[in-house]
Short mmCIF file of C-alpha atoms in Angstrom, two decimals:
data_model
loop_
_atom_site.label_atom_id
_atom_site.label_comp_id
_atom_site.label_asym_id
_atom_site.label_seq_id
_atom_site.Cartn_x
_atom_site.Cartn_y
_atom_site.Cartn_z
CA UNK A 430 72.15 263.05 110.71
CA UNK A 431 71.11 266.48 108.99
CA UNK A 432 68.25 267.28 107.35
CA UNK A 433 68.68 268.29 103.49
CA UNK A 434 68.06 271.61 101.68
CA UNK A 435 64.35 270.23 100.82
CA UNK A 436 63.33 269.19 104.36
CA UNK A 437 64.39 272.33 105.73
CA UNK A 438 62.36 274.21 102.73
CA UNK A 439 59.40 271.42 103.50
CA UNK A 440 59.25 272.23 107.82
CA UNK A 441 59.40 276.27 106.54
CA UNK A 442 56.46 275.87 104.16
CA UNK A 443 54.32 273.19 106.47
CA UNK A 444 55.19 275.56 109.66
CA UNK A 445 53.77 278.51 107.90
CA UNK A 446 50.89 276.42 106.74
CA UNK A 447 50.07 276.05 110.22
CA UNK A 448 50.35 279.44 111.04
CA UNK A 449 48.08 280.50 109.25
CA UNK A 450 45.41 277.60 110.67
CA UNK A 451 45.94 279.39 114.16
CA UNK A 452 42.46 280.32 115.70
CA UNK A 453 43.93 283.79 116.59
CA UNK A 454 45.51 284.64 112.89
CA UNK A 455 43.95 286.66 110.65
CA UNK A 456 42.79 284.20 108.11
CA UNK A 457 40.38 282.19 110.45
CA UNK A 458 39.12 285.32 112.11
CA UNK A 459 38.01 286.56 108.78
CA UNK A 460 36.49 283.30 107.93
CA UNK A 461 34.78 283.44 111.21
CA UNK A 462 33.65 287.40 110.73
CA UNK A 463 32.65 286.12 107.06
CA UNK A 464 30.38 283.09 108.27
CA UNK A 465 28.91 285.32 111.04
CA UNK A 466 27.88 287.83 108.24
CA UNK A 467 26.57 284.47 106.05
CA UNK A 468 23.96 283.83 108.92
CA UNK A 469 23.00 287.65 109.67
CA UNK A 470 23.38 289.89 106.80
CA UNK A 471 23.60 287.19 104.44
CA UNK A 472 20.07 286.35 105.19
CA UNK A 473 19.22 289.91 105.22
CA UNK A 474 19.76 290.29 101.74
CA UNK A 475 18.33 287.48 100.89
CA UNK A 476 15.06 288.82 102.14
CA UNK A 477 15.33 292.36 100.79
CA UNK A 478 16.64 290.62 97.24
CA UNK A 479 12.86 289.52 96.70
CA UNK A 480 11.73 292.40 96.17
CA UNK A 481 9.08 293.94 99.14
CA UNK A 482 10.59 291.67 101.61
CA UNK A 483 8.73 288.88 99.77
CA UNK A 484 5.43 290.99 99.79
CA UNK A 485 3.00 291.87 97.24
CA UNK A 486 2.93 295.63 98.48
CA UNK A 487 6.30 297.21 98.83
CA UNK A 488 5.23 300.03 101.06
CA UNK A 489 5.89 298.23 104.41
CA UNK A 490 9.08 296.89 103.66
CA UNK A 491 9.96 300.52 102.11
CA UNK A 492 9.03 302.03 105.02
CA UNK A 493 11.06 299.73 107.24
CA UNK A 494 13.68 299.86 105.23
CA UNK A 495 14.06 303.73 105.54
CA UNK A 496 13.82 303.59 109.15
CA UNK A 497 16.87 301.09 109.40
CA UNK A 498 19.07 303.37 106.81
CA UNK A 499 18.18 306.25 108.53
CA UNK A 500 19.12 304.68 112.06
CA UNK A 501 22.30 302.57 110.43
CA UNK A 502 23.82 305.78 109.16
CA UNK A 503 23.80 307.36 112.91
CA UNK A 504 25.07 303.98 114.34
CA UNK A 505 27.03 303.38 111.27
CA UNK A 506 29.08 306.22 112.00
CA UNK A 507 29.40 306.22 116.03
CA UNK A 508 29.85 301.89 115.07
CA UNK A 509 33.34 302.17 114.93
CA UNK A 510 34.08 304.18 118.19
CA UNK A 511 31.48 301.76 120.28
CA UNK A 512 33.69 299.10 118.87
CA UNK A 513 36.82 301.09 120.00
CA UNK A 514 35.30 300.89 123.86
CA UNK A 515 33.28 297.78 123.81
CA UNK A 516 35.59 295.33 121.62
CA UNK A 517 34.50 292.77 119.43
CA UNK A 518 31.91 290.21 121.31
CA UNK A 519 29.73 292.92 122.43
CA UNK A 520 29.94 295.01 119.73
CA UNK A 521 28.88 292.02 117.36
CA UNK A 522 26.50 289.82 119.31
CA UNK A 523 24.69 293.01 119.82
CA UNK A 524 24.35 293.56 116.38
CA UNK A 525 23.67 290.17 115.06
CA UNK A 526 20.56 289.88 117.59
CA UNK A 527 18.56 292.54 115.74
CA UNK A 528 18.52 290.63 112.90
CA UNK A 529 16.27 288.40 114.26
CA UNK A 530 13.88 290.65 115.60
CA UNK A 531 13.68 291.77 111.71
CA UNK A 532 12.77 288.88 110.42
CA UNK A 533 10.58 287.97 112.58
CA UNK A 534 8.42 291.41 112.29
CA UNK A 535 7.66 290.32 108.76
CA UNK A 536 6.34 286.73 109.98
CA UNK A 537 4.04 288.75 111.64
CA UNK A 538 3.32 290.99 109.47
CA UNK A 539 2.36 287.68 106.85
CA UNK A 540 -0.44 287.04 109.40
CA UNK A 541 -1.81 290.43 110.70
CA UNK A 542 -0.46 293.42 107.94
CA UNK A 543 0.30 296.13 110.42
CA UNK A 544 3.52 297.36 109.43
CA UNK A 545 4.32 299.59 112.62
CA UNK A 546 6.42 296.17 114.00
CA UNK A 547 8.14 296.17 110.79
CA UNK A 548 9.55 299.52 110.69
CA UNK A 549 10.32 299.73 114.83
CA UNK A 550 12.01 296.02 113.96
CA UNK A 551 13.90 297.94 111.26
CA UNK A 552 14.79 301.34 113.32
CA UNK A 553 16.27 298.58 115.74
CA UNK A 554 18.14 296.61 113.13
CA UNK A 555 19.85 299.85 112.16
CA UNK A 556 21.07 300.11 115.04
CA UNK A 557 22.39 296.78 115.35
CA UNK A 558 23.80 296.40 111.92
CA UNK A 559 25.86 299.65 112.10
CA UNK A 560 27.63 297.86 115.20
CA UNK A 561 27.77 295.14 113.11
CA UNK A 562 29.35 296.64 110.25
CA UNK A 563 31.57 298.57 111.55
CA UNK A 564 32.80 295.75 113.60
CA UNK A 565 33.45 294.19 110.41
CA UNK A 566 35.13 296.67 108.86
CA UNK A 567 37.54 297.55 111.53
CA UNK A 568 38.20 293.54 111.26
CA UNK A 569 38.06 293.23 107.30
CA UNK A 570 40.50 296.56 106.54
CA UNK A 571 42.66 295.54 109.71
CA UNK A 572 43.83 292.27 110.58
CA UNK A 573 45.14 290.84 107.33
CA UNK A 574 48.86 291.29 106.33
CA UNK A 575 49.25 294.77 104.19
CA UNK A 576 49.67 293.18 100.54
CA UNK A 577 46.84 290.48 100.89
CA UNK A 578 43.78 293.14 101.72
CA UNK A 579 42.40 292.22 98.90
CA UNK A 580 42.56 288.47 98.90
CA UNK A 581 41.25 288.55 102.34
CA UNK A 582 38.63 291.02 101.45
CA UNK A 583 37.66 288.74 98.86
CA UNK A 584 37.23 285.71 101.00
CA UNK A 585 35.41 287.27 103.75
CA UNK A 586 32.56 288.62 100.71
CA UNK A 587 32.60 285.04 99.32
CA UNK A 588 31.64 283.83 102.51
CA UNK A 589 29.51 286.39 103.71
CA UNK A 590 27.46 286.32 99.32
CA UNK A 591 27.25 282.65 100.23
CA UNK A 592 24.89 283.47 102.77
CA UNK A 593 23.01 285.38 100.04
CA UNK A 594 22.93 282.11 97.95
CA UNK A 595 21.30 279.75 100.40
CA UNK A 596 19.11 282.55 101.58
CA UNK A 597 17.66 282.90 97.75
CA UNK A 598 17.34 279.32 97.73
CA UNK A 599 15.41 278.95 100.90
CA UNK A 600 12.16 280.89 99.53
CA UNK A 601 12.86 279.47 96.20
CA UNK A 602 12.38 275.73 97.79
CA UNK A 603 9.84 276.36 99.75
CA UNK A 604 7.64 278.13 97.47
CA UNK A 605 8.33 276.40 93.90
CA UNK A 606 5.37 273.96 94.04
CA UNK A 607 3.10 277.59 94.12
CA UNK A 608 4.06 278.85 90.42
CA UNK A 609 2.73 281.58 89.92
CA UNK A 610 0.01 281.45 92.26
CA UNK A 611 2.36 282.76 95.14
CA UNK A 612 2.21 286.12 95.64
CA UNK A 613 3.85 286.13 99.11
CA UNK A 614 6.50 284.12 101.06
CA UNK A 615 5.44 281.02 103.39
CA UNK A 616 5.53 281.53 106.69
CA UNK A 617 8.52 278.49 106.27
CA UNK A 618 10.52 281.46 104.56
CA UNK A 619 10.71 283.85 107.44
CA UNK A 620 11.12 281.45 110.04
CA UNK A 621 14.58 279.92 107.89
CA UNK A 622 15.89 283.36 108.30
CA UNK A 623 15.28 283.20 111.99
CA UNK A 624 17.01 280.35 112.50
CA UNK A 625 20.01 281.18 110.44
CA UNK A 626 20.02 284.65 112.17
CA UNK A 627 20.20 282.96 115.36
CA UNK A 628 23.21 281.00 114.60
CA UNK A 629 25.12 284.09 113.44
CA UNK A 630 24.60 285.97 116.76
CA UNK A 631 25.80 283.01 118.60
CA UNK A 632 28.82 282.54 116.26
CA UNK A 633 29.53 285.99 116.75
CA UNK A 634 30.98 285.48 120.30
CA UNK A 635 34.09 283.55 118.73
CA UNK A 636 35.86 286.84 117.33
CA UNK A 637 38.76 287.25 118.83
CA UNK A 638 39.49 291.54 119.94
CA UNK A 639 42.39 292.85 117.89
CA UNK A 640 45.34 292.59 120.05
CA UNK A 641 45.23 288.83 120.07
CA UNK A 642 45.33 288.38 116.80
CA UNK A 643 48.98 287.74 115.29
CA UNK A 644 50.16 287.43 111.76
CA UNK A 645 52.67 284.74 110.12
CA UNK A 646 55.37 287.30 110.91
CA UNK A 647 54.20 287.80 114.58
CA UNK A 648 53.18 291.09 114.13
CA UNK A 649 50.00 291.91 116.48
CA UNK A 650 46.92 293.77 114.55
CA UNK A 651 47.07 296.87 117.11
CA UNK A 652 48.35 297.96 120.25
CA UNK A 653 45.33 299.57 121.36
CA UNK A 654 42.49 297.79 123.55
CA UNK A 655 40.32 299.94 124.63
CA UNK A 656 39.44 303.32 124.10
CA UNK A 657 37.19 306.04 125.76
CA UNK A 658 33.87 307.95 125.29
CA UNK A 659 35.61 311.90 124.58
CA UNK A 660 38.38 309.98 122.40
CA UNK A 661 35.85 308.51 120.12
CA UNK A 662 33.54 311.86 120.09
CA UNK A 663 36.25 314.01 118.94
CA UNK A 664 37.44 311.18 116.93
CA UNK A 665 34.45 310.48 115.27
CA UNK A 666 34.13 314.67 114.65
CA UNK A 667 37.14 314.95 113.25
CA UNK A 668 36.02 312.50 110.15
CA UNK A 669 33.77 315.64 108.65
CA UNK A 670 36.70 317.41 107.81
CA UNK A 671 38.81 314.55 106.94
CA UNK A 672 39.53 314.68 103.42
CA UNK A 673 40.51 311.11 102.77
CA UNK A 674 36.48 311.01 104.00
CA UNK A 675 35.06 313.54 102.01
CA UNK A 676 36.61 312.00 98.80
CA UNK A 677 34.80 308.37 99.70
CA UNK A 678 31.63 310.59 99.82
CA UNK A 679 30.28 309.54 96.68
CA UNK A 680 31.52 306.15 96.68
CA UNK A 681 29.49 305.50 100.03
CA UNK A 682 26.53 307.34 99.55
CA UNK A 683 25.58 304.92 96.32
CA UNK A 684 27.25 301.82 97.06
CA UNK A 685 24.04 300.68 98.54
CA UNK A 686 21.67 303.21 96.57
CA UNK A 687 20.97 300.86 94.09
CA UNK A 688 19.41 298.15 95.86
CA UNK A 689 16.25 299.80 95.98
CA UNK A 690 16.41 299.85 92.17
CA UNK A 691 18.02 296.38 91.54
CA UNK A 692 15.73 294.46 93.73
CA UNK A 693 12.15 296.57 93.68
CA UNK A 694 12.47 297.60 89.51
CA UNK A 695 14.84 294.71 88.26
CA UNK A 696 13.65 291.23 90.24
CA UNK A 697 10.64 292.03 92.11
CA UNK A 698 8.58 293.98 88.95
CA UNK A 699 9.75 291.19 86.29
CA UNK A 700 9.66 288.20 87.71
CA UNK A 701 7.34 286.22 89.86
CA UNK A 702 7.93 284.88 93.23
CA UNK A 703 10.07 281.43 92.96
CA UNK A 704 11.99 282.84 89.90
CA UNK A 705 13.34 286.24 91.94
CA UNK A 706 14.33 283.59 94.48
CA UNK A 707 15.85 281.50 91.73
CA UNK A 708 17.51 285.00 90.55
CA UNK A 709 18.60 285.58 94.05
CA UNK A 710 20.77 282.28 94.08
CA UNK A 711 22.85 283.80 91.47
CA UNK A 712 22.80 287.33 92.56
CA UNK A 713 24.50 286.42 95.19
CA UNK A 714 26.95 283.73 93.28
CA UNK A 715 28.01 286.77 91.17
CA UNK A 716 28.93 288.54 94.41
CA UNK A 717 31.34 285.43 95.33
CA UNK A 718 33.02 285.68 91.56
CA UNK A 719 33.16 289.50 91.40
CA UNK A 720 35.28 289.61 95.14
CA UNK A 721 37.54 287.17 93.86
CA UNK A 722 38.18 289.22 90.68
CA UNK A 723 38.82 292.19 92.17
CA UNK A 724 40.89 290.83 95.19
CA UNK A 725 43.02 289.55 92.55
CA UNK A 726 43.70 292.45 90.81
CA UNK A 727 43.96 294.78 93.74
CA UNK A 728 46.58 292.25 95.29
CA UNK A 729 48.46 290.90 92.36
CA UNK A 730 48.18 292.65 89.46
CA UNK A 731 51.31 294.68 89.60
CA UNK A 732 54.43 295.39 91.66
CA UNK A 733 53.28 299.08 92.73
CA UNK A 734 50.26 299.55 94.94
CA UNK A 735 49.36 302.55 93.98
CA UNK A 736 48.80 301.01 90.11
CA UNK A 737 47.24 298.03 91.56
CA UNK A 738 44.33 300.25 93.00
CA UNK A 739 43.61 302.75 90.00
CA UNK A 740 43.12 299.48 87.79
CA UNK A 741 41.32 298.38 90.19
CA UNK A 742 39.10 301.20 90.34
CA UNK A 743 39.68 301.74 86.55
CA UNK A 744 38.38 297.86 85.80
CA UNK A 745 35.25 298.37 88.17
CA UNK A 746 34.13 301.86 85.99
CA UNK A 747 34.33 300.36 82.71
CA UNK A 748 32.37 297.48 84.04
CA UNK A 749 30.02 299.35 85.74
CA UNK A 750 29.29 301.35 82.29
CA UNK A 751 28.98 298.26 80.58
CA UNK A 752 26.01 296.97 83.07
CA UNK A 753 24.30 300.51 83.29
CA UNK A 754 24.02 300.15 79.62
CA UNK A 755 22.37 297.16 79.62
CA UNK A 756 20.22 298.15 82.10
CA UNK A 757 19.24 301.18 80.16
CA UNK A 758 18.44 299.20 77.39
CA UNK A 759 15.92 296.44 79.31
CA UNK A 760 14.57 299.45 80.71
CA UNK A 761 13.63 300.75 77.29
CA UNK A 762 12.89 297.06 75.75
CA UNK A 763 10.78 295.43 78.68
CA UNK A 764 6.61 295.49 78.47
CA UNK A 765 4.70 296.94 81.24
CA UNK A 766 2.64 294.38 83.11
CA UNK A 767 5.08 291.42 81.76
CA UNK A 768 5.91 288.93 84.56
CA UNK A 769 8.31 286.02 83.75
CA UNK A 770 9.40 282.86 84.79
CA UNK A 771 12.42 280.89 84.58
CA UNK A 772 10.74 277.77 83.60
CA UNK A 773 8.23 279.34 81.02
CA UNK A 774 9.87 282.30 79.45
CA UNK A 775 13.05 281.38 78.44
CA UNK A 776 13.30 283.58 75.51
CA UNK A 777 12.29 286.58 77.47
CA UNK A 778 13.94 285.73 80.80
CA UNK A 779 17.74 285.81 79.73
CA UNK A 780 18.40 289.33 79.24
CA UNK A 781 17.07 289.97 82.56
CA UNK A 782 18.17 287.29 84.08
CA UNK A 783 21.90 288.11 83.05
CA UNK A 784 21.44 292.00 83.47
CA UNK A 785 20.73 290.81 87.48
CA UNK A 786 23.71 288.54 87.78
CA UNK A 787 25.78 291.54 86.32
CA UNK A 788 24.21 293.86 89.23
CA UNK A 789 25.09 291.56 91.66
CA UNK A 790 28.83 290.60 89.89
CA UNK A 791 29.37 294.61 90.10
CA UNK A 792 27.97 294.89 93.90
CA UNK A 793 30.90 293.28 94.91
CA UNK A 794 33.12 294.43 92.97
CA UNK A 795 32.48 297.93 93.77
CA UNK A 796 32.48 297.29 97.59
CA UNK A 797 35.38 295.39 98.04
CA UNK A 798 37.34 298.23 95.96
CA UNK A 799 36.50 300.76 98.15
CA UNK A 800 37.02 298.49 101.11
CA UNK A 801 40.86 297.91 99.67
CA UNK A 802 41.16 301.78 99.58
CA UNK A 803 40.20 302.31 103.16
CA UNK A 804 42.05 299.76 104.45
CA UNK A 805 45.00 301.20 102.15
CA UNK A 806 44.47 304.59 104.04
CA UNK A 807 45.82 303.27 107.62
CA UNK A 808 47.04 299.99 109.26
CA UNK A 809 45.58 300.45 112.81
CA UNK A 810 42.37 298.49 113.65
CA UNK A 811 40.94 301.82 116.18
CA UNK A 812 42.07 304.22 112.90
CA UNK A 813 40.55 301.56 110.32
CA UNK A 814 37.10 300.51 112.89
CA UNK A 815 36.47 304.78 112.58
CA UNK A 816 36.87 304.54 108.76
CA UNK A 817 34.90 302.08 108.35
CA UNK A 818 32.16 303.59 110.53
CA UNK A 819 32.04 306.69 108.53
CA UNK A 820 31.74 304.84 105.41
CA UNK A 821 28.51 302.28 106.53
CA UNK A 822 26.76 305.68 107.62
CA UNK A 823 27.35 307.78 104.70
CA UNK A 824 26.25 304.19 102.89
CA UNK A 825 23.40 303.96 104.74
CA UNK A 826 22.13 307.70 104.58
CA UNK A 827 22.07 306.93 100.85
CA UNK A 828 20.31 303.99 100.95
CA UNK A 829 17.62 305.54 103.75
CA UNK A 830 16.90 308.13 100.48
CA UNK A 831 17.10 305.47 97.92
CA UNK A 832 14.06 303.70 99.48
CA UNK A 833 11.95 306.81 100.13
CA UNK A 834 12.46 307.92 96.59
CA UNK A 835 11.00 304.43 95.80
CA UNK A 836 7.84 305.06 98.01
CA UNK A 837 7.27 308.59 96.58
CA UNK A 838 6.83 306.31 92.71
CA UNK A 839 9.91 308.01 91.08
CA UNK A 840 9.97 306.46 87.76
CA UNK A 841 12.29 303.55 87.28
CA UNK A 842 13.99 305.48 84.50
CA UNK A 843 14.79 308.09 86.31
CA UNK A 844 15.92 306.14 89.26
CA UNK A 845 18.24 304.16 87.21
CA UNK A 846 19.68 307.65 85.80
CA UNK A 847 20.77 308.18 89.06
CA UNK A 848 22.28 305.50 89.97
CA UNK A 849 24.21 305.48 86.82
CA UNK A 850 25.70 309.30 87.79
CA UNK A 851 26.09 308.42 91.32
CA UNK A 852 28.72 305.84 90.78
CA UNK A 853 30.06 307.65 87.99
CA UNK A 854 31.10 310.55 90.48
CA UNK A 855 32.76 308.20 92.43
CA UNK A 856 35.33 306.47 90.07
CA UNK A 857 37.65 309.99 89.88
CA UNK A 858 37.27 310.67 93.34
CA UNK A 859 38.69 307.46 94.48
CA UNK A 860 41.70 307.83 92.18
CA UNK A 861 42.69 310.36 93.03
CA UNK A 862 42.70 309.33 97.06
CA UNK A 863 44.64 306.27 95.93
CA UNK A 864 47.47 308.64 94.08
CA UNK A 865 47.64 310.93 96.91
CA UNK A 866 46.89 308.87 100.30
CA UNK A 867 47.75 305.11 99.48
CA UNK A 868 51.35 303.95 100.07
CA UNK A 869 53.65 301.55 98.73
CA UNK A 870 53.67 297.94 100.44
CA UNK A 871 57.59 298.72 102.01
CA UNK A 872 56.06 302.24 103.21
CA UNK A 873 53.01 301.14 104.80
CA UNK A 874 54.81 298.16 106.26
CA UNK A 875 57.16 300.32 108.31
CA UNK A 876 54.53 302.67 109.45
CA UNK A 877 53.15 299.67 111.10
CA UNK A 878 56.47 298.30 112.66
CA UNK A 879 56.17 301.39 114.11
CA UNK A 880 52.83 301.23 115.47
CA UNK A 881 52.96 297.45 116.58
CA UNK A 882 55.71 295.81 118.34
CA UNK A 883 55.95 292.64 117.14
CA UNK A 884 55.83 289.40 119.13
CA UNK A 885 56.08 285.61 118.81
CA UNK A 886 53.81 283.90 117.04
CA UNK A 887 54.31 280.51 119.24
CA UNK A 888 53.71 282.27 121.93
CA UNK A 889 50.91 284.04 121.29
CA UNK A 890 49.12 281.16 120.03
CA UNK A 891 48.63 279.84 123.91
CA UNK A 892 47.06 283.51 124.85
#
């Protein structure tokens, strides 16, 4: 007997179902790249979103800081073609283990204040998180299908701002009960992050290299495995003069130049200890919603591609005015000295309360915009990993600055001013790479036929 119309319809839609449930296809390898960046990064931020890496005196972690920005944007940049030669498990496990070593320089630090371990623990880090991230990137802007970037994108930063939330709530926990006599994390804090960190190096070793990865359609990611040391020199080079590069310029250099202002002149000066790890929780949160947002709209707002990323990039600017506004106005409003809490100060505490969720709501949007537009620039994962390289060390050279400026007491005013122009710059810059370098979904999908042979998706589940 034959099977009906519906059944057929029903084994299409359950087989494809499936598909997508394979360890090697894209969707689970993001998930996996996402959770490893929950346990490593994820953490990370948590630590630097308290302000001082949960210090009283923010010179140490400054200093560190600026030592792993500086380092990052060398590795950042030469990331992508170490992760051309080495693949994915060395590139990342690498990586992941310097978190650790982070961490635990500030447990130490707790007990004996020298910060020379901090800032050699942070020169390292740099090193380890631009493998890391460009690992990620070549992963994030590669491996899913051409017209879901953005959904996909959007996952992995849920996943990845998740790790954010549990990190906030880890000091938050374990230092509630000392109001407001806490000036410091427990040494229960820093030893959390450890063990999270941990994890995520460990996890890191299930990411699977490019060319096993196969889509629904049983398209491979790339057909390149390995690369060499010249190819990725001149490669690498060659990005300077790029001007697809020199256009993200902006974009890069103060996508992570406002931490220093968010987290030292936002959470760490208003608030005291359990509330900025309170904040944190939904600093983070906002991160989850504002990927999703933008994914959407990237992905599904219209037919054309090219229109889907200047709203994009048009929705991101008006918000982005919006929340520098505010911003500018708590700046002007707020009284010197003032420290508030979430359970005593409820009055006082919304404005800034919602001004940091907005930071953090924008954060992601931002950064998962100009992650769809450098994934929209190429298809190929050794193109894309180079990309994405360039992009963490121009976004880390920023941030190296950001911090120092911080140390030398620039006003917050004036360090919110530039912020403010800094992503300004960016938003005309990045349209016009979308109207003159993006292509249409049909276009970009037969560059890549192309590029990758196609191959059976059965089969290549069994590799």
């Amino acid at each position: 007997m034959g099977t009906t119309g519906n059944e057929e319809y029903s084994a299409t839609q359950n087989a494809k179902t499936t598909s997508r449930f394979r360890y090697n296809s894209p969707l689970i390898q993001v998930v996996l790249i996402g959770l490893v960046c929950f346990c490593c990064p994820g953490m990370f931020n948590a630590l630097s979103g308290m302000g001082g890496g949960g210090q009283v005196n923010s010179t140490a972690s400054n200093n560190a800081l600026t030592a792993l920005y500086t380092t990052f944007a060398v590795f950042g940049i030469l990331g992508g073609g170490i992760y051309n030669i080495l693949g994915p498990h060395l590139t990342l496990f690498a990586g992941c283990s310097t978190y650790v070593l982070y961490a635990g320089s500030f447990l130490y630090y707790n007990h004996h204040q020298h910060q020379l371990f901090a800032i050699v623990a942070g020169a390292v880090l740099g090193i380890g998180a631009g493998l890391l991230w460009a690992a990620e990137g070549a992963i994030m802007t590669s491996y899913p299908p051409e017209n879901r970037k953005g959904s996909y994108i959007s996952i992995f930063w849920s996943i990845f701002n998740m790790g954010g939330v549990v990190g906030g709530l880890i000091p938050f926990i374990l230092n509630y009960n000392r109001g407001d006599r806490a000036v410091t994390v427990n040494d229960g804090t820093y030893i959390g992050f450890m063990v999270f960190m941990s994890v995520g190096a460990v996890l890191s070793l299930s990411i699977l290299p490019a060319s096993k990865v196969v889509r629904d359609d049983g398209s491979r990611c790339t057909s390149v495995l390995y690369s060499n040391v010249y190819t990725e020199c001149l490669e690498i080079a060659k990005l300077f003069y790029n001007w697809k590069m020199l256009l993200i310029v902006p974009a890069a250099w103060s996508s992570n130049f406002f931490y220093t202002y968010q987290f030292n002149h936002v959470n760490k000066t208003q608030f005291n200890l359990r509330t900025r790890g309170f904040n944190n929780v939904f600093y983070w949160g906002a991160q989850m919603l504002g990927s999703v947002g933008i994914g959407y709209v990237m992905d599904f707002s219209f037919r054309s591609r090219r229109k889907r990323g200047v709203v994009g990039i048009a929705v991101v600017a008006l918000l982005a005015s919006a929340i520098w506004g505010g911003a500018l106005a708590n700046q002007i409003r707020r009284k010197p000295g003032e420290i508030l809490d979430f359970k005593h100060s409820h009055s006082r505490y919304a404005g800034p309360f919602v001004l940091y969720f907005s930071f953090g709501l924008l954060d992601a949007m931002f950064q998962s915009m100009v992650y769809w537009v450098i994934g929209a620039l190429a298809n190929d994962s050794e193109i894309l990993s180079r990309y994405a390289g360039f992009y963490k060390g121009i976004q880390s050279a920023g941030a190296a600055v950001a911090w120092q400026i911080d140390n030398r007491n620039v006003s917050s005013t004036n360090q919110l001013i530039i912020n403010w122009v800094l992503t300004t710059v960016s938003y005309p810059l990045l349209f016009l790479l979308v109207v003159l370098a993006v292509k249409e979904d049909k276009d970009a999908e037969e560059d890549s036929a192309k590029q990758v042979a196609p191959s059976s998706v059965q089969d290549a589940f069994f590799h």
